[in-house]
Coordinates of C-alpha atoms and ligand atoms in Angstrom, one line a residue:
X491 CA 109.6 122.8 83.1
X492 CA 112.3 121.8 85.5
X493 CA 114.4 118.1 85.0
X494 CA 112.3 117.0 88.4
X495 CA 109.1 118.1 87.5
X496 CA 109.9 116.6 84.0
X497 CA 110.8 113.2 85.5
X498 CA 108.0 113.5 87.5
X499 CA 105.5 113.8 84.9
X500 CA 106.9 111.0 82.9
X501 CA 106.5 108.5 85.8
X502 CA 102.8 109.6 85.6
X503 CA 101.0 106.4 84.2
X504 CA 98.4 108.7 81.6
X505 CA 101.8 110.1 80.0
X506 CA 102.8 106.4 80.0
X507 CA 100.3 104.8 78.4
X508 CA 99.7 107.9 75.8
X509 CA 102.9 107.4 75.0
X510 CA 102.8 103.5 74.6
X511 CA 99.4 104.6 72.7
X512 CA 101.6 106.7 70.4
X513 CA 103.9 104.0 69.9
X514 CA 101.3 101.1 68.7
X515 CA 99.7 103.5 66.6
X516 CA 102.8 104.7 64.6
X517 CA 103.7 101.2 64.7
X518 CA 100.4 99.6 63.3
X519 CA 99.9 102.7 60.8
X520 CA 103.1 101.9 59.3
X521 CA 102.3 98.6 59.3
X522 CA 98.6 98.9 57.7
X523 CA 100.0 101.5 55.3
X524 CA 103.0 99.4 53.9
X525 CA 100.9 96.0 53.5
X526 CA 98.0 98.9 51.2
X527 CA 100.9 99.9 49.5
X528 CA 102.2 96.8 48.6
X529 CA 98.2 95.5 47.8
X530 CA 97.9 98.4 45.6
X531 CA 101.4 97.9 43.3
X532 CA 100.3 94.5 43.3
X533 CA 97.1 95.1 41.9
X534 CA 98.3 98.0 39.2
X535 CA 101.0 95.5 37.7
X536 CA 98.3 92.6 37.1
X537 CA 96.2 95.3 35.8
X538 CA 99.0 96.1 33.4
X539 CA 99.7 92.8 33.1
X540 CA 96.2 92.2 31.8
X541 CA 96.0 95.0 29.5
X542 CA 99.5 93.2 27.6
X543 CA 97.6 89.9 27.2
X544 CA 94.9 91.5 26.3
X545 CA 96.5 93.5 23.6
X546 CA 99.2 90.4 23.0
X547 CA 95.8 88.7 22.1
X548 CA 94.7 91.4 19.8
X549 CA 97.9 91.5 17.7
X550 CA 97.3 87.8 16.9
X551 CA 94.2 88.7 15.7
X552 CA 95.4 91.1 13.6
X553 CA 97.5 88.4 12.1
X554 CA 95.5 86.2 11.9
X555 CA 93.5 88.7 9.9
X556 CA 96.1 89.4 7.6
X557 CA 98.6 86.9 7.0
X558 CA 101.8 87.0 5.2
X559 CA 102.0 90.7 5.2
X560 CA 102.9 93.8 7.7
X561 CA 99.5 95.8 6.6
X562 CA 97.8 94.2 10.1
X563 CA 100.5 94.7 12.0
X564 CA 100.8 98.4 10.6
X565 CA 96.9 99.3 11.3
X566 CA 97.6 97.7 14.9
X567 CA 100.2 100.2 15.5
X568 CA 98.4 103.4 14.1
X569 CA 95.6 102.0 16.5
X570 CA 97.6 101.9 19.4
X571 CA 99.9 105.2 18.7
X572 CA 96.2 107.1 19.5
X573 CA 96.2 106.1 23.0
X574 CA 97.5 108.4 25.8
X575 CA 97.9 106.0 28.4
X576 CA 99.7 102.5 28.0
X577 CA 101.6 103.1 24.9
X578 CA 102.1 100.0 23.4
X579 CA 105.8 98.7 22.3
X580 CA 106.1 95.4 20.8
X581 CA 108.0 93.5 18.2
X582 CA 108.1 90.1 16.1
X583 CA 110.8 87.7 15.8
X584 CA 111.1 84.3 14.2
X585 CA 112.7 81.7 16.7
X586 CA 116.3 82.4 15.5
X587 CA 116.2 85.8 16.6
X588 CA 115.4 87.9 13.8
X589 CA 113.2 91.1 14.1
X590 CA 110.2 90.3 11.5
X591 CA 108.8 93.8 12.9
X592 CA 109.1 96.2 15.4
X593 CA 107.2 99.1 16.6
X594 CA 108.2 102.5 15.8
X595 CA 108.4 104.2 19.9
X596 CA 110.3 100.3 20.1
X597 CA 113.3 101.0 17.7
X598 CA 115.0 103.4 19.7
X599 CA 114.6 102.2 23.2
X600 CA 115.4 98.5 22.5
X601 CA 118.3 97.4 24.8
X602 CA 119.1 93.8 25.3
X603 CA 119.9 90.6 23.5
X604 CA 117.1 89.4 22.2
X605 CA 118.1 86.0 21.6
X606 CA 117.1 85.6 25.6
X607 CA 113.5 86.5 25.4
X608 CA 113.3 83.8 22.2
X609 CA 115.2 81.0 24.8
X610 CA 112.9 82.0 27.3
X611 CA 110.0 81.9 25.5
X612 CA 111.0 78.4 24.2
X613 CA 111.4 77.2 28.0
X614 CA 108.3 78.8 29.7
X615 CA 105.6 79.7 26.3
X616 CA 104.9 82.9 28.1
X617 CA 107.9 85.3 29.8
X618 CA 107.0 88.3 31.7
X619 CA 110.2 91.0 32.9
X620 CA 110.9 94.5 33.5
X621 CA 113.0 96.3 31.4
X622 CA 114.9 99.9 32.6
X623 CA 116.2 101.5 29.6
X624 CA 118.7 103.5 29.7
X625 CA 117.5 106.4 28.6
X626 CA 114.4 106.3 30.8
X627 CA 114.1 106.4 34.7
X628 CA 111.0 104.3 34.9
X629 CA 110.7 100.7 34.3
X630 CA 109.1 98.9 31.4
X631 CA 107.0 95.5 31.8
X632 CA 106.7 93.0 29.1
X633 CA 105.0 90.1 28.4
X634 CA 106.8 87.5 25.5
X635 CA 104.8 84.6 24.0
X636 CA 104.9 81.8 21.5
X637 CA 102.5 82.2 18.6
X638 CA 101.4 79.8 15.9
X639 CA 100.0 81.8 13.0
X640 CA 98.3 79.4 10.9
X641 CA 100.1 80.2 7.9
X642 CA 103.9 80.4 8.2
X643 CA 106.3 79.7 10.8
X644 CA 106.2 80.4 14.8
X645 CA 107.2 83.6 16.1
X646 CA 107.8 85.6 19.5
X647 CA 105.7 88.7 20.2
X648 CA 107.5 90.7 22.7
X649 CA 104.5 93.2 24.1
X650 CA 105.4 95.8 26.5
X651 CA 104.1 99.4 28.0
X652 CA 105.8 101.9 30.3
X653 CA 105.2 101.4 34.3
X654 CA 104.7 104.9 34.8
X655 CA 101.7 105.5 35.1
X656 CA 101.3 102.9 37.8
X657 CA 104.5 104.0 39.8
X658 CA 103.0 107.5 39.2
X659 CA 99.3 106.4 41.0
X660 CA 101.8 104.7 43.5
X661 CA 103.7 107.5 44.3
X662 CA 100.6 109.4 44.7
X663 CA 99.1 107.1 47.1
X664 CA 102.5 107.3 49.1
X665 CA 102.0 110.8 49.4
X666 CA 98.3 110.6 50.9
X667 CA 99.6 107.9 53.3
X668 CA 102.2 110.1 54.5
X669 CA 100.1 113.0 55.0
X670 CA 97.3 110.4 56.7
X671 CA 99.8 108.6 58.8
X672 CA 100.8 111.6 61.4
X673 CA 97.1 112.5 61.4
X674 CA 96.2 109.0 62.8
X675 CA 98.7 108.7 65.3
X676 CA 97.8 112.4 66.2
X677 CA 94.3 111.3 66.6
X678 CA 95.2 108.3 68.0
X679 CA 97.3 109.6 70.6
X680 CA 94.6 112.1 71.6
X681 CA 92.3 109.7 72.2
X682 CA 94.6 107.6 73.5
X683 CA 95.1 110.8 76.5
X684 CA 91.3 111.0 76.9
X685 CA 91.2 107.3 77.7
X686 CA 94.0 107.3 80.1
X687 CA 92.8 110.1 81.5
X688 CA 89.6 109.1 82.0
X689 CA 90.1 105.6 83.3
X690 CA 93.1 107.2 85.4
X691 CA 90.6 109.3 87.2
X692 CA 89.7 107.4 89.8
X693 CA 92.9 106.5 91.0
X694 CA 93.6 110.5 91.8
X695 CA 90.1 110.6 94.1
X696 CA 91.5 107.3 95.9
X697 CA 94.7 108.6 96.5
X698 CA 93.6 112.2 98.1
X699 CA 90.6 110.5 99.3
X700 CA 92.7 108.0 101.3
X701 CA 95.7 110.2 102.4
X702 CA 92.7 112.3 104.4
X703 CA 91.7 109.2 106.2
X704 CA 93.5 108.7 109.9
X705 CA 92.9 107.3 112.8
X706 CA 90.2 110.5 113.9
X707 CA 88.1 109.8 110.8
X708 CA 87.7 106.0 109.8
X709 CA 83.8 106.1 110.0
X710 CA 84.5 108.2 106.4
X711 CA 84.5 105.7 103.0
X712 CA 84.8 106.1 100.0
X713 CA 82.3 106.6 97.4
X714 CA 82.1 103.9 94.7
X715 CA 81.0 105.3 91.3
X716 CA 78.4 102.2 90.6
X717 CA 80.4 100.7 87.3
X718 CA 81.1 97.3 89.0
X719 CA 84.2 97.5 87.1
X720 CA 87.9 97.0 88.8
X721 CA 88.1 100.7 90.1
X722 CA 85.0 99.9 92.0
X723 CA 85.9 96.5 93.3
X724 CA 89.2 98.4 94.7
X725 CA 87.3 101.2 96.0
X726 CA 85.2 98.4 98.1
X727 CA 88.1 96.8 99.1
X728 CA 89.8 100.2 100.5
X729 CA 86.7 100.7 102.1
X730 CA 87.0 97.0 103.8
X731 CA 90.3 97.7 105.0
X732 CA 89.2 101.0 106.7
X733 CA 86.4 99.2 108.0
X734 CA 88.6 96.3 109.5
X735 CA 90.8 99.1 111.1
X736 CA 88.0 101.0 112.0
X737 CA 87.1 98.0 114.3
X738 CA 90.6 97.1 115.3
X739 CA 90.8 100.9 116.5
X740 CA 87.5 100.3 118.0
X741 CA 88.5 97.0 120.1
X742 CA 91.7 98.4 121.1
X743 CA 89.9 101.9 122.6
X744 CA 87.6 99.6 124.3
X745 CA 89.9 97.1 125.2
X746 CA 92.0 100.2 126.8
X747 CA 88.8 101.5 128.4
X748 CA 88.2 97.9 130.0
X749 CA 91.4 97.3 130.8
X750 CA 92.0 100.7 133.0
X751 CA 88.7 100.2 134.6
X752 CA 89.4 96.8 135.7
X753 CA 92.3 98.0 137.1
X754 CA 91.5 101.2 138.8
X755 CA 88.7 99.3 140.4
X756 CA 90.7 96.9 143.0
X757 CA 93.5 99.6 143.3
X758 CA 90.7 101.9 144.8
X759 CA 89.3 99.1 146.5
X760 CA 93.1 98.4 148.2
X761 CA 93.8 102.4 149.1
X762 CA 90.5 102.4 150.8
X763 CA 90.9 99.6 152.6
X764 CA 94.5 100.6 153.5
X765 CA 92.7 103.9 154.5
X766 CA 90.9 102.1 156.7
X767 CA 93.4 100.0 158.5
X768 CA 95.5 103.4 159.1
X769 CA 92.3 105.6 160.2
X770 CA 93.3 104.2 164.3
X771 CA 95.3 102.1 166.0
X772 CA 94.8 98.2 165.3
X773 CA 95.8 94.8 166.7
X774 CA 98.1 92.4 165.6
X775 CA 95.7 89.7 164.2
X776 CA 93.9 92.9 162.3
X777 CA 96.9 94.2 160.5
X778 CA 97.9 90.3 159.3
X779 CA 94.0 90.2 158.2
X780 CA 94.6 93.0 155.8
X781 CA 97.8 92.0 154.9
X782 CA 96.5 88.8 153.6
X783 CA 93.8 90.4 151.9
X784 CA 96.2 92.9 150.2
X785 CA 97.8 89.6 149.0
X786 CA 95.0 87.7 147.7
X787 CA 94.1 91.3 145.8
X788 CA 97.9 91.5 144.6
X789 CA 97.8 88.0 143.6
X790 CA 94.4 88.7 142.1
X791 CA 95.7 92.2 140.2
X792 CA 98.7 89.8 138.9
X793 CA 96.8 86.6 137.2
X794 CA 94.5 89.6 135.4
X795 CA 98.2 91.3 134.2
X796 CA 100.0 88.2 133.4
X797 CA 96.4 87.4 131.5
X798 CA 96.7 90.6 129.8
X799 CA 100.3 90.2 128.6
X800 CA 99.4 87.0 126.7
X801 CA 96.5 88.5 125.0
X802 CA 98.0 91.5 123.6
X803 CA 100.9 89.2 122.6
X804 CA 98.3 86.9 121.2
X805 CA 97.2 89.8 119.3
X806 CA 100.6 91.0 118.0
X807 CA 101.3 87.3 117.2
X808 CA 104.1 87.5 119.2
X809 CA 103.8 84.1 120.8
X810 CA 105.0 81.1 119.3
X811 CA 103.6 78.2 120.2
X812 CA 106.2 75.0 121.4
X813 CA 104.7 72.4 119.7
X814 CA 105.4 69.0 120.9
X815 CA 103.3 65.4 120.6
X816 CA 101.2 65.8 124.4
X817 CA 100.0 63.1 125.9
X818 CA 96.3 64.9 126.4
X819 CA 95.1 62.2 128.9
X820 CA 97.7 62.6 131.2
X821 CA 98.2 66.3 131.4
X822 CA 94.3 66.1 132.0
X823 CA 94.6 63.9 135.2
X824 CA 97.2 66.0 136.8
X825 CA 95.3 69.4 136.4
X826 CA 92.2 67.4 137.5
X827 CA 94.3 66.0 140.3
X828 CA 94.8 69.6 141.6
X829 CA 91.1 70.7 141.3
X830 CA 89.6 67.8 142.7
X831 CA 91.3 69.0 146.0
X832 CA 89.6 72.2 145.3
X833 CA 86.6 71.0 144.5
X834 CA 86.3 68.7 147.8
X835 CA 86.9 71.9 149.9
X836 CA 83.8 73.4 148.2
X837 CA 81.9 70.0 149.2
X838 CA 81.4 69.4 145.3
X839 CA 81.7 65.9 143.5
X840 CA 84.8 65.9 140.7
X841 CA 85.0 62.9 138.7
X842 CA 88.0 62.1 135.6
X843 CA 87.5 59.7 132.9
X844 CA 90.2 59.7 130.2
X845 CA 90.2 56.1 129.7
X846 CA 92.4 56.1 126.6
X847 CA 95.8 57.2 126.0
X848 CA 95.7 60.1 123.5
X849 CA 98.1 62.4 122.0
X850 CA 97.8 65.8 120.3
X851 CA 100.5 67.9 118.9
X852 CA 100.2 71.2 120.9
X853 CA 102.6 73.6 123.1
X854 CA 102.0 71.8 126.6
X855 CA 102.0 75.2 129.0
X856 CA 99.0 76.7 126.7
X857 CA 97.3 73.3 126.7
X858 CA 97.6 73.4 130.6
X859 CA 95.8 76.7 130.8
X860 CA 93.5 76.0 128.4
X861 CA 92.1 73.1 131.0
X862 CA 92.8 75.4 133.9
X863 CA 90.6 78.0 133.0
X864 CA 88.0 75.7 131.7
X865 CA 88.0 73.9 135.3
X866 CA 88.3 77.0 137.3
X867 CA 84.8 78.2 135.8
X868 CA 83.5 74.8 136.6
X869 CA 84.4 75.2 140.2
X870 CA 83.8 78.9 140.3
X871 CA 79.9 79.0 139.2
X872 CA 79.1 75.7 140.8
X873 CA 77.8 76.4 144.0
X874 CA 76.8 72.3 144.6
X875 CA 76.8 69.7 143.1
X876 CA 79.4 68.2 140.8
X877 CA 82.1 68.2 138.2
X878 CA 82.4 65.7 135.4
X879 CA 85.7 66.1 133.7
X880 CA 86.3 63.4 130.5
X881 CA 88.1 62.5 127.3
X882 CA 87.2 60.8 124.1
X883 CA 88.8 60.4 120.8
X884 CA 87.7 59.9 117.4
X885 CA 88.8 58.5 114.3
X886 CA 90.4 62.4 113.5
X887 CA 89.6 64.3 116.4
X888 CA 89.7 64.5 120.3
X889 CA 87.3 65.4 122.7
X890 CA 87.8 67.3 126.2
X891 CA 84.1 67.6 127.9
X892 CA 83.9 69.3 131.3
X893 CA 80.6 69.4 132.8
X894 CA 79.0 70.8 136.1
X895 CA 75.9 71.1 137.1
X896 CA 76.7 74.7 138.8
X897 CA 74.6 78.3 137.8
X898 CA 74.4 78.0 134.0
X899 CA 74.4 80.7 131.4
X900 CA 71.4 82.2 130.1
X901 CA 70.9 81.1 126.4
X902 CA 71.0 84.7 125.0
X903 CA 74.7 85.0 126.6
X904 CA 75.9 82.6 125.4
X905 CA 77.2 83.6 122.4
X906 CA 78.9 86.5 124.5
X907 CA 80.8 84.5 126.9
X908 CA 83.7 84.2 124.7
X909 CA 84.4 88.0 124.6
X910 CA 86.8 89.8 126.4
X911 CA 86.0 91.6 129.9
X912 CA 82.7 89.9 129.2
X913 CA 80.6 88.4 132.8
X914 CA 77.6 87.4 132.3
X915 CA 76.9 88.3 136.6
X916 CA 79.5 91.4 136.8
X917 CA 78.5 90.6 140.7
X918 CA 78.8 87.0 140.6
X919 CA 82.2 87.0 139.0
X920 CA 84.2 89.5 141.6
X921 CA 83.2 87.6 143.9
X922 CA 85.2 84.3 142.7
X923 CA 87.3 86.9 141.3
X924 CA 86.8 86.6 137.8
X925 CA 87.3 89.5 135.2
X926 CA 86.0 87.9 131.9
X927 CA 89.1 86.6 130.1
X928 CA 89.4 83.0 130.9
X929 CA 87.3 81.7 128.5
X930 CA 88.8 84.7 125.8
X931 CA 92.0 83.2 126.2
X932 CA 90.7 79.5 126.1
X933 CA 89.0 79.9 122.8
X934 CA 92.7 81.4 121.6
X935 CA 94.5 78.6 122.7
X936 CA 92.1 76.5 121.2
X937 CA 92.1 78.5 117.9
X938 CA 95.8 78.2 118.0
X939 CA 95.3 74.4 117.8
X940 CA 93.2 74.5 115.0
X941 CA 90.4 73.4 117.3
X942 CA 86.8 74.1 118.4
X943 CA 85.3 75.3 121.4
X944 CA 81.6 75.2 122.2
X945 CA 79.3 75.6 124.8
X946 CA 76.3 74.0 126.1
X947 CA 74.2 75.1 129.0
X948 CA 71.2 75.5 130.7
X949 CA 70.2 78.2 133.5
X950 CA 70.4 76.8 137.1
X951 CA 71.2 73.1 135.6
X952 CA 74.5 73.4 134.8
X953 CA 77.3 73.9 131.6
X954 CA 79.2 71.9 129.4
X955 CA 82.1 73.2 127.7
X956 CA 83.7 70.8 125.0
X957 CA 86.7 71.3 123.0
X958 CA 87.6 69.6 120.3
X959 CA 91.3 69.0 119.0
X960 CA 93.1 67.1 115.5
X961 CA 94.3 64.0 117.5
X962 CA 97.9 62.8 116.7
X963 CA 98.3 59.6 115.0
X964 CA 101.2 58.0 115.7
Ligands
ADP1408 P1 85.6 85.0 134.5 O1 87.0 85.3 134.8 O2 84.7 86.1 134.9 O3 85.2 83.7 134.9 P2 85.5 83.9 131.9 O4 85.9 84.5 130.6 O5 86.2 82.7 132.3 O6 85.6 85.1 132.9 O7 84.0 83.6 131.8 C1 83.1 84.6 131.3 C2 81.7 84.5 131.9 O8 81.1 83.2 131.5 C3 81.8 84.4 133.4 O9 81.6 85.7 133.9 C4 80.6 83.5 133.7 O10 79.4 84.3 133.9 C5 80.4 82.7 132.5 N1 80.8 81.3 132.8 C6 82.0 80.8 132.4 N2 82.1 79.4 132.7 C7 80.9 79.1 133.4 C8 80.4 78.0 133.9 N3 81.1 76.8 133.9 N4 79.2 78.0 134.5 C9 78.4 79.2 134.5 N5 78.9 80.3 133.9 C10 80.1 80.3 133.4

């Protein structure tokens, strides 16, 4: 295996986590295995420790059985000698020190002072130790205690066995844990490998599953597997992010589409009329004529691009917004002012009430079109009438109302309206030259102000468009 592939592999996060698996295991079988070791020596020496008191109990009954003489303590030893395991050594000392008996196996192996086991005894009544020999490689335990016979004076019995059978079992069980311990983390780790493995799956599907998906393909999803578990929630939120794009891609083809049609249609409309004006010989007053008209479709042609430009840069979220405290009321009455002249050529009513002086924090030039648009319309699908322009604040918020009673929209397209391209009368708007983006880019700027827009209207009665906006306290 190459160093790359190598390096490769152990950035793979199944190989991780095995090996993080291998690592607790070993960690927590050592762990486990020391703390049963421990348990278990524990457990041997109060066994052993049991077995002296037991047998330190016995020798007093012995004499106690047979005072004043060494017969009991004799036919105690003989008794004991028969026993494989636990050989007994003990011995008998008054409390100055002096051996009143001693086992046989005890003679040769005795090795320290003894006058410590009596001072011992004296402090604590019963003394416990281990003893290493010097001819012997495994320890000793012994228990020494105080004992009243009831003839004749105290003495110390000093009972003791050899430890080896214990550290034998010990060493034993050391052995099995050393031949169990790589078998569990073996075991471990292998299952360990399934798990990652198997949890990992997924993961591999989403990847090659999503590096398939481009632009040409985002109807395709991917297939949840039905566990509700995390793999599934991120599968359905992959899918949701394909599906947002899918619409994004979607708006933008249409968008494109919309966008080339509404331009293609004037610029056809222009080279035929051009066509027309060239196909003989014309007057003065006819050339101007089309000149002007050329004009009004150029200047038309423009307000639709400059339109344009600020939605796509809307979209981008490449505009950013001068805010600025505005004072609404006014800004109102000098757009109003402008339509009103408008309005009178078209023989229609305007009135303005924006009684109060209110201020909102917004970019002024956005704020401005936002009104502009909202009064064009007015003008634009109110063929008599009037126009009823106002503004009204609340504790929080302010209210810009503008009201005509011009064509209306149908109920059903109303909730349309705001959508881009979108007429409700294709025929209707070229005529006052609209392309359906006015009230697209109204509801942005609104939007943008952390306001509202709605819309009330009734077919041949008349609209009402309100926005609210947060008012600015001052
Ligand atoms: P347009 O440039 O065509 O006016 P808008 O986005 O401003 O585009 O408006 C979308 C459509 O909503 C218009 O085509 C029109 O049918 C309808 N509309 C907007 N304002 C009014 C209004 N005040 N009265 C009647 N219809 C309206």
């Amino acid at each position: 295996m190459s160093l790359k592939i190598r390096g490769r592999s152990l950035r793979r996060t199944d190989i991780k986590l095995t090996l993080w698996y291998i690592l607790i295991f070993l960690v927590s079988s050592l762990i486990i295995c020391g703390f049963l070791y421990l348990r278990l020596k524990h457990q041997l020496i109060k066994e052993v420790d049991l077995l002296l008191l037991d047998e330190t109990k016995e020798l007093k009954d012995f004499m106690v059985r047979y005072p004043n003489d060494l017969k009991g303590l004799k036919i105690f030893e003989e008794i004991e000698k028969s026993k494989a395991y636990y050989p007994l050594y003990f011995q008998i000392q008054d409390l100055d020190g002096e051996i009143l008996f001693i086992s046989d196996n005890f003679k040769g192996a005795r090795s320290h002072g003894i006058d410590n086991v009596v001072v011992k005894v004296k402090e604590n009544r019963v003394f416990w130790e281990d003893i290493y020999f010097p001819d012997r490689r495994r320890p000793f335990r012994f228990v020494a205690s105080l004992f009243h016979p009831p003839a004749g004076s105290p003495v110390v019995i000093q009972m003791g066995t050899s430890l080896r059978f214990v550290r034998k079992s010990l060493s034993n069980f050391k052995s099995n844990l050393l031949m169990a311990i790589p078998i569990m983390v073996l075991l471990g780790s292998l299952g360990g490998w399934i798990l990652a493995r198997r949890s990992l799956s997924p993961i591999g599907y989403v990847v090659s599953k999503t590096q398939n998906i481009t632009s040409q393909n985002l109807s395709e999803r991917l297939e949840p597997r039905g566990t509700g578990d995390e793999m599934d929630d991120l599968i359905q939120t992959i899918n949701g992010m394909i599906a947002r794009l899918e619409g994004s891609f979607k708006r933008m083809a249409e968008f494109t589409a919309d966008v080339s049609h509404e331009l293609k249609t004037p610029l056809c409309a222009m080279r035929g009329e051009a066509e027309v004006l060239l196909s003989k010989t014309r007057n003065i007053e006819e050339y101007q004529e089309g000149l002007v008209h050329f004009i009004e479709q150029f200047d038309h042609l423009n307000r639709m691009i400059n339109d344009l430009i600020l939605l796509s840069k809307s979209d981008a979220s490449q505009i950013e917004l001068k805010m600025e405290p505005v004072r609404l009321d006014l800004l109102i009455k000098e757009v109003s002012g402008l339509f009103q002249i408008l309005a009178g050529q078209k023989g229609l009513e305007w009135t303005t009430e924006t009684p109060e002086e209110v201020r909102v924090m917004g970019d002024k030039g956005l704020l401005q079109q936002l009104v502009t648009n909202l009064m064009d319309n007015a003008i634009k699908y109110t063929p008599k009438g009037s126009i009823r322009v106002s503004l009204r604040k609340s504790q929080e918020k302010v209210f810009i109302k503008i009201q005509d009673t011009g064509v209306g929209i149908p109920r059903e397209e109303q909730g349309n309206i705001f959508r881009r391209f979108y007429r409700v009368d294709k025929s209707r708007s070229r005529e006052t030259g609209g392309v359906g983006l006015g009230l697209n880019i109204a509801e942005w700027i609104v939007h943008a102000h952390q306001g509202r827009i709605e819309v009330e209207s009734e077919l041949n009665r008349g609209s009402t468009f309100t926005v609210s906006l947060p008012i600015l306290k001052i």
